[in-house]
Coordinates of C-alpha atoms in Angstrom, one line a residue:
Chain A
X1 CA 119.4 45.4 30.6
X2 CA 122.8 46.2 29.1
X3 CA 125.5 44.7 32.0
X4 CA 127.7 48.1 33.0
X5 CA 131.7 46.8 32.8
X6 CA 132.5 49.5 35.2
X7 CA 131.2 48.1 38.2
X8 CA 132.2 45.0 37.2
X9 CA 135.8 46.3 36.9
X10 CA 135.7 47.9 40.2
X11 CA 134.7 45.0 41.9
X12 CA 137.5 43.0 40.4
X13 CA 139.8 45.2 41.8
X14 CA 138.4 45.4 45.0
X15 CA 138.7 41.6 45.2
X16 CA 142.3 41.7 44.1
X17 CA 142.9 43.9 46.8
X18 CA 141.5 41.9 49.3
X19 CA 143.8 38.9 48.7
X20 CA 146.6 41.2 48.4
X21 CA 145.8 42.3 51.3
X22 CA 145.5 39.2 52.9
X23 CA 148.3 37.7 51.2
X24 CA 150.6 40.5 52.9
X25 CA 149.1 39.7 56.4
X26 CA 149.9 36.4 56.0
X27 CA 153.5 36.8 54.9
X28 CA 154.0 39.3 57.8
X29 CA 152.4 37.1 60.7
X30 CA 153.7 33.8 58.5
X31 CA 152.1 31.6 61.0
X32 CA 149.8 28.3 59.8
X33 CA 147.1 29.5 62.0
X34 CA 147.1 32.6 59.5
X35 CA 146.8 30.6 55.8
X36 CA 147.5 32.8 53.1
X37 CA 144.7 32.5 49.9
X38 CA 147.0 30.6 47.7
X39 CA 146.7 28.1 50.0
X40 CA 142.6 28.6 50.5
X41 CA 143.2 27.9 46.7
X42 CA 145.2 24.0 47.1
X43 CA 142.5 23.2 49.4
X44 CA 140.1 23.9 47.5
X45 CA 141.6 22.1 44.4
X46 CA 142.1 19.0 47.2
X47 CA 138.5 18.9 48.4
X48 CA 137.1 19.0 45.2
X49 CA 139.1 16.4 43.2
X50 CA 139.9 13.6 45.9
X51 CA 136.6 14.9 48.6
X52 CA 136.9 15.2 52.4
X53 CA 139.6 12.8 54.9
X54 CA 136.0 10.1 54.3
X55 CA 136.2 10.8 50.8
X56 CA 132.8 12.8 50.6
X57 CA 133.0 15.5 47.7
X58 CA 132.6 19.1 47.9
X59 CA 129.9 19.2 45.6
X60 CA 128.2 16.3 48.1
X61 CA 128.5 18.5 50.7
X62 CA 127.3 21.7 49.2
X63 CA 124.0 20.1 47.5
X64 CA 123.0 18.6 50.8
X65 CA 123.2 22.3 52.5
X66 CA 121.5 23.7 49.6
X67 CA 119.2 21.4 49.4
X68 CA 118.1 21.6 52.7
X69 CA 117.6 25.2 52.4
X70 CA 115.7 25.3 49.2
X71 CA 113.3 22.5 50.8
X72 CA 112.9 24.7 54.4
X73 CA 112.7 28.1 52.4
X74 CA 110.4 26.6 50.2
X75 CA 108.1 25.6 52.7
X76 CA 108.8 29.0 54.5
X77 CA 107.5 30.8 51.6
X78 CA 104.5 28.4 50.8
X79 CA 103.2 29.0 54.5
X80 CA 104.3 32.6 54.8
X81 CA 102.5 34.4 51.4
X82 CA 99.2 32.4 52.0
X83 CA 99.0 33.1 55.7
X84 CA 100.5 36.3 55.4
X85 CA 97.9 37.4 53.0
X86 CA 95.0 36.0 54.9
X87 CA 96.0 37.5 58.3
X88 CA 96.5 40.8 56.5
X89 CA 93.6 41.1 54.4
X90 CA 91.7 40.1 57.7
X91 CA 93.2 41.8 60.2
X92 CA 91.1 40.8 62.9
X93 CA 92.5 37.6 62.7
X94 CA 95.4 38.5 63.0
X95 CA 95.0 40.7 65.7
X96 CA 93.2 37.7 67.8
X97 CA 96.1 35.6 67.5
X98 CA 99.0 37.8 67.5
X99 CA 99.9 36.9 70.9
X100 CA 100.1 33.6 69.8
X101 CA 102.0 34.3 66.8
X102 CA 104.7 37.6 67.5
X103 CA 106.4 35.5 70.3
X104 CA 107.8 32.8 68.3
X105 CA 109.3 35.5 65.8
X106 CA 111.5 36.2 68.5
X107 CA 112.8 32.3 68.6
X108 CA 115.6 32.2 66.9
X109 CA 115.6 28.8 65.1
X110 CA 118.7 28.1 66.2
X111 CA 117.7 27.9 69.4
X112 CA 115.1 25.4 68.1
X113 CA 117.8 22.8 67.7
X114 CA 117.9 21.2 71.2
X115 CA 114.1 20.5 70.5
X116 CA 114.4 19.4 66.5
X117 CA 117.5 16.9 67.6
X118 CA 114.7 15.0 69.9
X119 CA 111.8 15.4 67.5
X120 CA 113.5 15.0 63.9
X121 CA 116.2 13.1 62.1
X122 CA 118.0 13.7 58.3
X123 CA 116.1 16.5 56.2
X124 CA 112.9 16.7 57.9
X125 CA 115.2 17.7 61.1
X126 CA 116.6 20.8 58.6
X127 CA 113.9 21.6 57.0
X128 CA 112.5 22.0 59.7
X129 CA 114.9 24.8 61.5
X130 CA 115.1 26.6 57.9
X131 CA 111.4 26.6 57.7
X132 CA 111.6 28.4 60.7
X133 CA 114.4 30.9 60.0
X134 CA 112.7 31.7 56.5
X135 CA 108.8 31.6 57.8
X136 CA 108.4 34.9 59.4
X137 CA 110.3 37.4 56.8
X138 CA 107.9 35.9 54.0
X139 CA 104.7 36.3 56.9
X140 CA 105.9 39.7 58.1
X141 CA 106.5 41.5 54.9
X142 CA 103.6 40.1 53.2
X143 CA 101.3 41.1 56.2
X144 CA 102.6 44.4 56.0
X145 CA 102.6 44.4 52.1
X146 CA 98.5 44.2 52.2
X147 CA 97.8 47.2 54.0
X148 CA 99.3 49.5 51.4
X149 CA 96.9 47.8 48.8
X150 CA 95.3 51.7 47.9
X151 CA 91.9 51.7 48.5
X152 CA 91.3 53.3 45.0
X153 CA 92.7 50.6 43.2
X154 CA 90.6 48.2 44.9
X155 CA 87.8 50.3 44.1
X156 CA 89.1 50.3 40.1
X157 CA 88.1 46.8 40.3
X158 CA 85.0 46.8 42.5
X159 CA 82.8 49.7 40.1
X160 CA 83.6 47.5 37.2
X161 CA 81.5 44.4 39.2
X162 CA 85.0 42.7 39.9
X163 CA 84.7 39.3 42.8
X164 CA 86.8 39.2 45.7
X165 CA 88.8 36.8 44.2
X166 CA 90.0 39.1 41.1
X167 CA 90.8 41.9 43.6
X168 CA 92.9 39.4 45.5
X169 CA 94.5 38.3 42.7
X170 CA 94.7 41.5 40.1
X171 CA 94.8 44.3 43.3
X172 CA 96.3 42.9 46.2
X173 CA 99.2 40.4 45.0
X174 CA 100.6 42.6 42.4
X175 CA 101.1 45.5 45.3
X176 CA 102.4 42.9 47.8
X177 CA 104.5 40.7 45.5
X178 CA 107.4 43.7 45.8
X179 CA 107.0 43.0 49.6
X180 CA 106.7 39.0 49.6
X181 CA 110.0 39.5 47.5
X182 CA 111.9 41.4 49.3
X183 CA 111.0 39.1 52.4
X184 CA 111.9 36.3 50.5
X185 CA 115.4 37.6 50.3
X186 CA 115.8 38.2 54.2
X187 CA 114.5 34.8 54.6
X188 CA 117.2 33.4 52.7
X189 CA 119.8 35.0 54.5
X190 CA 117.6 33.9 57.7
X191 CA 117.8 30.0 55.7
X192 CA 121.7 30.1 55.2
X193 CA 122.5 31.3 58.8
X194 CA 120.3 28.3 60.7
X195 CA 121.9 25.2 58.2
X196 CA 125.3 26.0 58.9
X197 CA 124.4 25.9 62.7
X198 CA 122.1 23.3 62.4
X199 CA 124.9 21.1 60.2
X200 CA 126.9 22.1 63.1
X201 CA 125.1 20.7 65.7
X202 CA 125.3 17.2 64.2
X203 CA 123.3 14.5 63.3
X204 CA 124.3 14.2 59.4
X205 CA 127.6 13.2 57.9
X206 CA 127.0 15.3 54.9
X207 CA 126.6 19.5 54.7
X208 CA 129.0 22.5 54.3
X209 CA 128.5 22.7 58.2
X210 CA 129.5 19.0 58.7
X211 CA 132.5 19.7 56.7
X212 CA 133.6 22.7 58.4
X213 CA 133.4 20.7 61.9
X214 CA 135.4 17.6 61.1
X215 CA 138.5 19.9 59.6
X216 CA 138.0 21.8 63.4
X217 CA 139.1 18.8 65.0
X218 CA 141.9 18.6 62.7
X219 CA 143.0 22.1 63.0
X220 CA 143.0 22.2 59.2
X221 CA 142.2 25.9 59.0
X222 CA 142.3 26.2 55.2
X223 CA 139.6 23.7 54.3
X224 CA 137.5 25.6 57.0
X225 CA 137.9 28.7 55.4
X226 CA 137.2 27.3 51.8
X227 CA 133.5 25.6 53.3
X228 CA 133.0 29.4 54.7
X229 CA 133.6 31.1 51.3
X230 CA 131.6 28.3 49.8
X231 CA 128.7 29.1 52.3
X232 CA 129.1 32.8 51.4
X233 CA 129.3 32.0 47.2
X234 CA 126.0 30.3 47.2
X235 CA 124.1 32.3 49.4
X236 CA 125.3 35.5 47.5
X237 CA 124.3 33.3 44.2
X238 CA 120.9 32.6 45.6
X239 CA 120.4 36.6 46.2
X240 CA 121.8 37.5 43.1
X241 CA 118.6 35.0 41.5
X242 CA 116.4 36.2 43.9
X243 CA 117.3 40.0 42.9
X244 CA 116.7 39.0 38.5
X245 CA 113.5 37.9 39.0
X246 CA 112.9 40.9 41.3
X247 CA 113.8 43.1 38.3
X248 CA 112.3 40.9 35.5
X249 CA 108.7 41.1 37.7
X250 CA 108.8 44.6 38.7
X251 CA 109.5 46.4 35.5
X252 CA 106.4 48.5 36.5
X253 CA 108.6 50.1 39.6
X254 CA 109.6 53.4 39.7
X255 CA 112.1 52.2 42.7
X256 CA 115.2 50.6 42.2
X257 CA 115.9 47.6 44.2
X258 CA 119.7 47.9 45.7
Chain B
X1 CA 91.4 81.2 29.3
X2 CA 91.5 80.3 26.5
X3 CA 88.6 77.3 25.8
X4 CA 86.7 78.3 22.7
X5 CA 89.8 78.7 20.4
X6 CA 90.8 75.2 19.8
X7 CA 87.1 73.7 19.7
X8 CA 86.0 72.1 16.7
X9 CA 82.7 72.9 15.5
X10 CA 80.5 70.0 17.3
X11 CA 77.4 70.1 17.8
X12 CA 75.8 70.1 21.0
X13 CA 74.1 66.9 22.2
X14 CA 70.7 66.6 22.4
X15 CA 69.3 64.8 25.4
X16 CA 67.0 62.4 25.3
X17 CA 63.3 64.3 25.5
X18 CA 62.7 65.9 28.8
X19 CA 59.6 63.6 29.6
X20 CA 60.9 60.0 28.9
X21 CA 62.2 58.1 32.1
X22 CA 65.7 58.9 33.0
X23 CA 68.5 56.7 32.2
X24 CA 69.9 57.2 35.9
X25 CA 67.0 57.9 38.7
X26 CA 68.5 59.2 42.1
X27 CA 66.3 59.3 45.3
X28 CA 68.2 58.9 48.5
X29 CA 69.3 60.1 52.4
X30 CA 72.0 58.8 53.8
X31 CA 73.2 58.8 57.4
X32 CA 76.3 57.6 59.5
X33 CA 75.0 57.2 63.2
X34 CA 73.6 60.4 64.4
X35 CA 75.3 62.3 61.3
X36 CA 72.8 62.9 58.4
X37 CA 74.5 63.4 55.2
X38 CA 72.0 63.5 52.8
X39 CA 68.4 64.5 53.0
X40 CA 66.5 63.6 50.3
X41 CA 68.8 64.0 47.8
X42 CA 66.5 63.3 44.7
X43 CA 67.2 63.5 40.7
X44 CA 67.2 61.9 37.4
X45 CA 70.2 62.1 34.4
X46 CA 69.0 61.6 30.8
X47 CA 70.7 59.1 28.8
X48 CA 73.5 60.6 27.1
X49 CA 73.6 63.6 29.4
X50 CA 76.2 65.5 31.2
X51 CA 75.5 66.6 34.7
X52 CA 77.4 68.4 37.2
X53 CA 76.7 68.2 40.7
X54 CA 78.3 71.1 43.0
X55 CA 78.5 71.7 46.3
X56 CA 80.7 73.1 49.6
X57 CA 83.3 70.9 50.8
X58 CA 81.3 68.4 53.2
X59 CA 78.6 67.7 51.2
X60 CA 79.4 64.1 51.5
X61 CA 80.4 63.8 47.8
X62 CA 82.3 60.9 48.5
X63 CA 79.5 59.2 49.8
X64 CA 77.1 60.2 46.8
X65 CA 79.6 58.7 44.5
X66 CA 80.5 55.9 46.4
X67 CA 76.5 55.4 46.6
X68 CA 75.8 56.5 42.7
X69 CA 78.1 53.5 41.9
X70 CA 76.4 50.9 44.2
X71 CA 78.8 50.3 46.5
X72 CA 77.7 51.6 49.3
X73 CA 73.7 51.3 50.1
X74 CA 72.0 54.1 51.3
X75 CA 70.5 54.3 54.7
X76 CA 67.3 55.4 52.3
X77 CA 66.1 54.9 49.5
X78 CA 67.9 53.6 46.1
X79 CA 69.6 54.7 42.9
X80 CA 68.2 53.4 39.7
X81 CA 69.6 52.4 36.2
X82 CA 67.4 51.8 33.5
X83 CA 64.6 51.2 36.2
X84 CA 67.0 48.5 38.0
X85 CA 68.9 49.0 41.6
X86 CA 72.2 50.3 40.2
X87 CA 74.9 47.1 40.4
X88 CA 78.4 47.2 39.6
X89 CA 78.3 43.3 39.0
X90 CA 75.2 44.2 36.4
X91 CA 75.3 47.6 34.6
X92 CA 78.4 49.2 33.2
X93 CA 79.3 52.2 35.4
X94 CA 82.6 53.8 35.3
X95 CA 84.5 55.6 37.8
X96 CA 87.4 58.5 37.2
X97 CA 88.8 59.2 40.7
X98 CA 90.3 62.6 41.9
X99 CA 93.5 60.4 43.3
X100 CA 95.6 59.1 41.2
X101 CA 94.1 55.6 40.0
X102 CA 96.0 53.9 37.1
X103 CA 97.3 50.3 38.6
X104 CA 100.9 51.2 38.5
X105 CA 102.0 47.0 37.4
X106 CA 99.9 47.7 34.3
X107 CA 100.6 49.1 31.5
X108 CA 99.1 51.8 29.9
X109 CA 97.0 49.3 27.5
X110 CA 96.3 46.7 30.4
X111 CA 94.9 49.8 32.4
X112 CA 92.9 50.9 29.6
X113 CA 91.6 47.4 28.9
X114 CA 91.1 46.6 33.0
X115 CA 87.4 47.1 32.6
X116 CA 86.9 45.6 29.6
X117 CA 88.8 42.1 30.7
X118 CA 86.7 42.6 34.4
X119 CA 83.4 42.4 32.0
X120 CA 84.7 39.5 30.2
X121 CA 84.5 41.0 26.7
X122 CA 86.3 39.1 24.1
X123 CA 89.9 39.5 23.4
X124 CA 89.4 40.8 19.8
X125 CA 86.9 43.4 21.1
X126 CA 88.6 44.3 23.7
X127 CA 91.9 44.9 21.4
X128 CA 89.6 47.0 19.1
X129 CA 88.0 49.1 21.9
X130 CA 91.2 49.8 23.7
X131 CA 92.6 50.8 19.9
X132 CA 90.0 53.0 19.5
X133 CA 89.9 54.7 22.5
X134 CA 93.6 55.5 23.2
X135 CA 93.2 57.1 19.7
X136 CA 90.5 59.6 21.0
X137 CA 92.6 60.6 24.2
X138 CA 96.2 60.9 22.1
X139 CA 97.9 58.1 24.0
X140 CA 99.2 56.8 20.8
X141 CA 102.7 55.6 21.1
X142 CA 102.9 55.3 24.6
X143 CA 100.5 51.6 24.9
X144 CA 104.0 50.1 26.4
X145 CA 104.3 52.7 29.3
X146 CA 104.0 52.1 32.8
X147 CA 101.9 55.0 34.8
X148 CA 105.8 56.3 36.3
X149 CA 106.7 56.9 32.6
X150 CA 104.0 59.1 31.9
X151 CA 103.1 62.8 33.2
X152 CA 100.2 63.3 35.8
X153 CA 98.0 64.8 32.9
X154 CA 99.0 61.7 30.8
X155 CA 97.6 59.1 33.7
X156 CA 94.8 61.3 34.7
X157 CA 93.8 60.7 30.4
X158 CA 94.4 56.7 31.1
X159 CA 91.9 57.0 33.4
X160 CA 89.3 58.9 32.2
X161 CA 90.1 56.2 29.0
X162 CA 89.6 52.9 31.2
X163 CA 86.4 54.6 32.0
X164 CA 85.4 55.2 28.5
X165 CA 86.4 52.6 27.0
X166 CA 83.4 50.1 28.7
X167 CA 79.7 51.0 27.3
X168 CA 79.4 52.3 30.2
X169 CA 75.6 52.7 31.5
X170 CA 76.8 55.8 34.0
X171 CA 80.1 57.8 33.6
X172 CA 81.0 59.2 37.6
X173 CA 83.7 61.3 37.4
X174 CA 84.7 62.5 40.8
X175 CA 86.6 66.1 40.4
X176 CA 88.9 64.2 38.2
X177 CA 91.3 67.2 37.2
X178 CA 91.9 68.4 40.4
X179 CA 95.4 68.2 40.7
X180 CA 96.4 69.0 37.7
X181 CA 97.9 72.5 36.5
X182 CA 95.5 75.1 35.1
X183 CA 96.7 74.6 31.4
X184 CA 96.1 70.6 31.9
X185 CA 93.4 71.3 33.4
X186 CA 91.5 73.3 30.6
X187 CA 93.2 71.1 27.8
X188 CA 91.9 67.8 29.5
X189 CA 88.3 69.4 30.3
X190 CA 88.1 69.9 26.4
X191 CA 89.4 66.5 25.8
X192 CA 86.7 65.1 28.1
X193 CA 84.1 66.9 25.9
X194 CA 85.3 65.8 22.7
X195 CA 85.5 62.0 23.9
X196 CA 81.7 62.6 25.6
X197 CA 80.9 63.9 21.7
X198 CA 82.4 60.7 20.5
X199 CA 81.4 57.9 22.3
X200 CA 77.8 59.0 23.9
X201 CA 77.6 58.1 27.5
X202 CA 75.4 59.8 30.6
X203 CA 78.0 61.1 33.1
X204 CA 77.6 62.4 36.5
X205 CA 80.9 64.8 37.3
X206 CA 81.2 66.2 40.8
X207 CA 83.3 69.7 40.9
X208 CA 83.8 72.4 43.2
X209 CA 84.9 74.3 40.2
X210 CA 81.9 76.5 39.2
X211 CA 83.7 77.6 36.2
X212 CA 84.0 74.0 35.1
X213 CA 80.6 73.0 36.0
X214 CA 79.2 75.5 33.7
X215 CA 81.5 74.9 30.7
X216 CA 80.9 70.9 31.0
X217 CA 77.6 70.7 32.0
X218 CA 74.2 70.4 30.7
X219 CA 72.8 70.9 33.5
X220 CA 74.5 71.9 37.4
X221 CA 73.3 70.5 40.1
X222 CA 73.9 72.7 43.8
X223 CA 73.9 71.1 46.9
X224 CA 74.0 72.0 50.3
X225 CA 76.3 71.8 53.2
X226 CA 75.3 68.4 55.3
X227 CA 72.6 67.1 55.5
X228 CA 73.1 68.1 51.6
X229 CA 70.2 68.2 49.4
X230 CA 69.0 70.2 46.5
X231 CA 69.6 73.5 46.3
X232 CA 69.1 74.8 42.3
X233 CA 69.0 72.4 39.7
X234 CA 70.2 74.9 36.6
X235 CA 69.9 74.2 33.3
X236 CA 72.8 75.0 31.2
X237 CA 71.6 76.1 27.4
X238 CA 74.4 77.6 26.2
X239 CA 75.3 76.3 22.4
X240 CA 79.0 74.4 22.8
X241 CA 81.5 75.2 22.1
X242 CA 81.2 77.2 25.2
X243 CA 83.3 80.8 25.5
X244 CA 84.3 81.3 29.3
X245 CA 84.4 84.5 28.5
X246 CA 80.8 85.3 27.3
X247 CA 78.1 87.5 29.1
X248 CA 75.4 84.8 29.4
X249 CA 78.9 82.2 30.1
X250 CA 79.7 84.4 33.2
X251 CA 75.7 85.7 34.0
X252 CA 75.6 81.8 34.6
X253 CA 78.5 81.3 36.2
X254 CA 77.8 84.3 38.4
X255 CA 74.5 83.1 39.6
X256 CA 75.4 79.4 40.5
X257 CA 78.1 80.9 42.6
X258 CA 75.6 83.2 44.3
X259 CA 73.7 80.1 45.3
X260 CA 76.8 78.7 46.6
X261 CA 77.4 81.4 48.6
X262 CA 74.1 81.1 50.6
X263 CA 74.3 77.9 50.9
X264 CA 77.7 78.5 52.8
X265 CA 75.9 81.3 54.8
X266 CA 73.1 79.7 55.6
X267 CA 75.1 76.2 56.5
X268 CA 77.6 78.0 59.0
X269 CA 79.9 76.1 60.6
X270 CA 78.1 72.4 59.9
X271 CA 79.7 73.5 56.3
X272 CA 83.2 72.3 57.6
X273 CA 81.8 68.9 59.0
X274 CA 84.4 66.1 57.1

């Protein structure tokens, strides 16, 4: 893959623009309640040399978020693919318990929180509300994923004398894996949004989301914004890993994943 | 058309003798509910022959194949190979379908090589098999290629490869040029011929294509509208390479379509039943 500068170029600018911008609104309005992005800058160079008013380091506080949502989205994605797969490639299953199932899609996890703050303290307590968040893109997509396996190319397998277990493996998960993929990335988008909301909630001294909260009460606007563009950074990092391996694996596709 | 030009002089395959038992022994009826779709459908293929079977649309061809290849069980009835209930888990059968059927996360050597790896063979034979074959259907330099980097004509030959590249017992070939384009279509039929001259196998090819029947076949097999069953059984005798454009070509052609055509009268409507 040969990296295209122009793009690249054009983004820059547009970036450039956007703290000009900024910078300009700032100067105009020139109220503290309106920080301009040098300043997003100093507080940025504050937190992460000398850490938080307790001391606590930017990087502590980023790894805890992140950790939390590779644990939940991992667990998402271990649940999701295999359940996901079985419900689709036996539908009556699913369709016997979809009653059971469809409503809690419609749970946001955040609203899970009340109930996690009784049941759960420390990681399991955000793993927990991630796992939730990320669960149902992975189930969903994958579910859906099976039903285009082509019934020809299961049948490539089943004239040679091929078990169920090579169609599952050689048939059904290379057509679903673009699916299970492509979930994977809405669930992590899904994972970000709950831990900021579950950090916010409380019940850790650590997190992007904890961070965020404490320099509230202090009306210290600009370290807020910097734990924000922090939150945005490593979620769009995470999507930009999730979208290599997408292309390294799919090769095959005629499609281009945008 | 223009068939006989580009034929090599090969020379036509002898079946084995008339009154040995057939490599491939057919004697089935077949029903869904109330719906008969096949009545007694009863035949045998020599080894190393190539038969065509023809018929209306809603003959239940699918079915047939679907049943010719063991995995479907007739309602009646059984299809033999070598004297043994046809099993894809135990004989070699190969399948080339009329949709599109190369496993588009493969590439064009993985596809080949899919039955080959299902069956287990060895990694060195399989390398020389796959070799050999993508040789015979001029796929060389394009191993690497997925199925969207290739022409319809080009993955329709990666097929009818993956099916010749396994020893394959029984060759079905289900109106595998279909969609293709009349010049494909005539180029790949010859190709099919030559590969069939090279690598002897017994192949079963279902057509609506008269025209095609007659040029590929050595012998045609009519069926019926549903319930289908035998109509003609023709022998084809005419010395390959074939000329489309011969008297006794088109006196043969002309009388398997006659058949067709009173099959079609005498089916009536049941002839559009799916």
């Amino acid at each position: 893959m040969t990296i295209k500068m122009r793009p690249i170029a054009l983004n820059l600018l547009s970036l450039a623009v956007f703290a000009a911008v900024w910078q300009a609104g700032s100067m105009a309005v020139g109220s503290p309640f309106f920080p301009a992005p040098l300043e997003i800058v100093r507080a940025f160079l504050r937190l992460a040399a000398s850490g938080d008013t307790q001391g606590t380091s930017l990087w502590i506080h980023s790894w805890a978020s992140l950790y939390r949502v590779l644990v939940g989205f991992a667990a998402g994605v271990l649940l999701g693919v295999p359940l996901g797969l079985l419900m689709g490639l036996y539908r009556n299953v699913y369709a016997a318990t979809r009653s059971v199932i469809e409503p809690f899609r419609f749970i946001p996890p955040i609203a899970w929180i009340p109930l996690a703050i009784i049941f759960f303290s420390g990681l399991p307590r955000f793993a927990f509300l991630i796992f939730l968040g990320a669960f149902f893109p992975v189930f969903t997509s994958t579910l859906v994923g099976v039903q285009r396996v082509e019934l020809v190319h299961r049948k490539v397998a089943l004239v040679y004398g091929a078990s169920r277990l090579y169609v599952l493996t050689h048939i059904v998960v290379p057509t679903v894996l673009p699916d299970i993929l492509a979930g994977m990335r809405i669930a992590m988008g899904a994972a970000w949004l709950t831990i900021v909301a579950a950090e916010l909630a409380g019940g850790t001294n650590e997190g992007l989301g904890r961070m965020m909260l404490n320099y509230s009460e202090l009306l210290k606007i600009p370290e807020i914004i910097v734990g924000m563009i922090l939150i945005g950074l490593i979620g769009f990092v995470l999507n930009e890993i999730l979208l290599l391996v997408e292309r390294y694996l799919f090769k095959w596709r005629w499609q281009v994943t945008l | 058309m223009a068939l006989a030009g580009d034929i090599v002089n090969a020379p036509t395959p002898v079946a084995a003798s008339v009154d040995s038992r057939p490599k491939v022994e057919v004697d089935i009826s077949h029903r869904y509910g109330a719906l008969k779709v096949h009545e007694g459908v009863r035949f045998g293929v020599q080894e190393n022959e190539f038969l065509c079977i023809a018929g209306p649309s809603g003959c239940g061809k699918t079915t047939l194949l679907d049943i010719l290849c063991g995995l479907l069980a007739p309602s009646v009835g059984q299809v033999l190979i070598d004297g043994e209930r046809a099993d894809p888990k135990r004989h070699n059968i190969s399948f080339v379908f009329q949709e599109p059927s190369t496993l588009p996360w493969l590439t064009v050597w993985d596809n080949i090589a899919t039955g080959l790896r299902i069956k287990k063979q060895p990694e060195a034979q399989i390398d020389a098999m796959v070799a050999d074959i993508i040789r015979t259907v001029n796929l060389t330099g394009f191993e690497r290629y997925y199925p969207h980097q290739i022409s319809g004509g080009m993955k329709q030959r990666v097929a009818i490869a993956r099916a010749f590249a396994t020893q394959a017992d029984l060759v079905l070939m289900d109106e595998p040029f279909v969609s293709l384009d009349q010049p494909t279509r005539e180029r790949m039929q010859q190709e099919v011929l030559d590969i069939w001259q090279h690598h002897k196998r017994t192949i079963i090819f279902v057509t609506h294509n008269l025209e095609e029947a007659v040029f590929l076949g050595d012998r045609v097999i009519i069926l019926s509208a549903k319930p289908a069953s035998i109509v003609a059984d023709i022998p084809i005798k005419l010395q390959r390479p074939r000329d489309p454009l011969s008297i006794e070509f088109t006196a043969l052609r002309a009388h398997c379509v006659r058949l067709l055509q009173e099959v079609h009268v005498k089916g009536g409507g049941a002839a559009t039943a799916p």
